[in-house]
Amino acid sequence: NHNWQLSHPILKTILEDTDLFQVDLALTPPQGGDMSVFTPVFTDYHVVVLDYNGDDWPEATRQAFLDYVRGGGGVVVYHAANNAFPEWPEFNELIGLGGWGGRTERHGPYVVWRDGEIVRDMRPGPGGAHGRQHRFVVDHRDTEHPITRGLPESWLHEQDELYHHLRGPAENMTLLATAWSDPVTGGTGDHEPILFTIDYGAGRVFQTALGHAGDDPPPALQCTGFIVTLQRGAEWAATGAVTQPVPDDFPTADQVRLRPRFVRETPDKLLAELAGYTYNDSLEPLVQLEE
């Protein structure tokens, strides 16, 4: 239900721009296809980035994935991947919070940040919703975690879906960041979880609810705040530490910062592109250099 054909290559570009990751793409068969052939070897990787919400995986693949994470593998749950597999109890434990797919109170409580603490609300109701897309401020609630350490306490995110009414077991969860879900935009009037981690066995799970891939290019994925927190979250999930410095183009509380081509531009990189310029080539490197 999301444009994975657009988001997959962008996520690959973002992660490989750190020079820390080499990314392979694992694609399932089309909807309704023979899922038994989907058998990635998860243990060949330090981290698995989930950008998937489709047919159920075969039981052997499910078990291999759980064994990988319990044994110390890293996972990044990106945006609508928290919609997946609502009737897979272990997956709901692993992602902590999810939405849609028929999720209700039987899947766990609603979770919000209220009056300086996490509130778990077991009232009945569906899990997963969002108001209209808009810019919003992301507030870090744990500034000492390796993913958020050194980043501004608050930063303005580019237009995106702000998920609310997420629910799930939310066990072994560290809440890193929330966003105010404004009723004016169709929100709840609560501070909703946006970035958090889950300890699952010996594995590390990082979830970002940010990054809707709708328009091409998707503004939410161009936001430097989204890019940097994804990069840092992926490194932490893979290794347990974050070595990346805080970039000087990170957003502030009142100013969005964008990376139009999803990578951090440098004069040397742009000049190298322009050195090979021929007539009718894109002038985007020149635009970026001038900016």
XYZ file of C-alpha atoms in Angstrom, residues 20 32 71 88 93 99 186 199 228 242 245 261:
12
model
C 29.211 2.435 6.116
C -0.521 -13.540 -4.733
C 20.724 -13.978 17.830
C 2.116 -12.542 13.607
C 6.600 -7.814 19.728
C -0.995 0.185 12.764
C -6.691 15.710 11.948
C 15.309 -4.821 22.436
C 20.305 11.431 9.399
C 26.912 5.384 16.239
C 29.213 12.991 13.298
C 19.164 14.244 -4.103
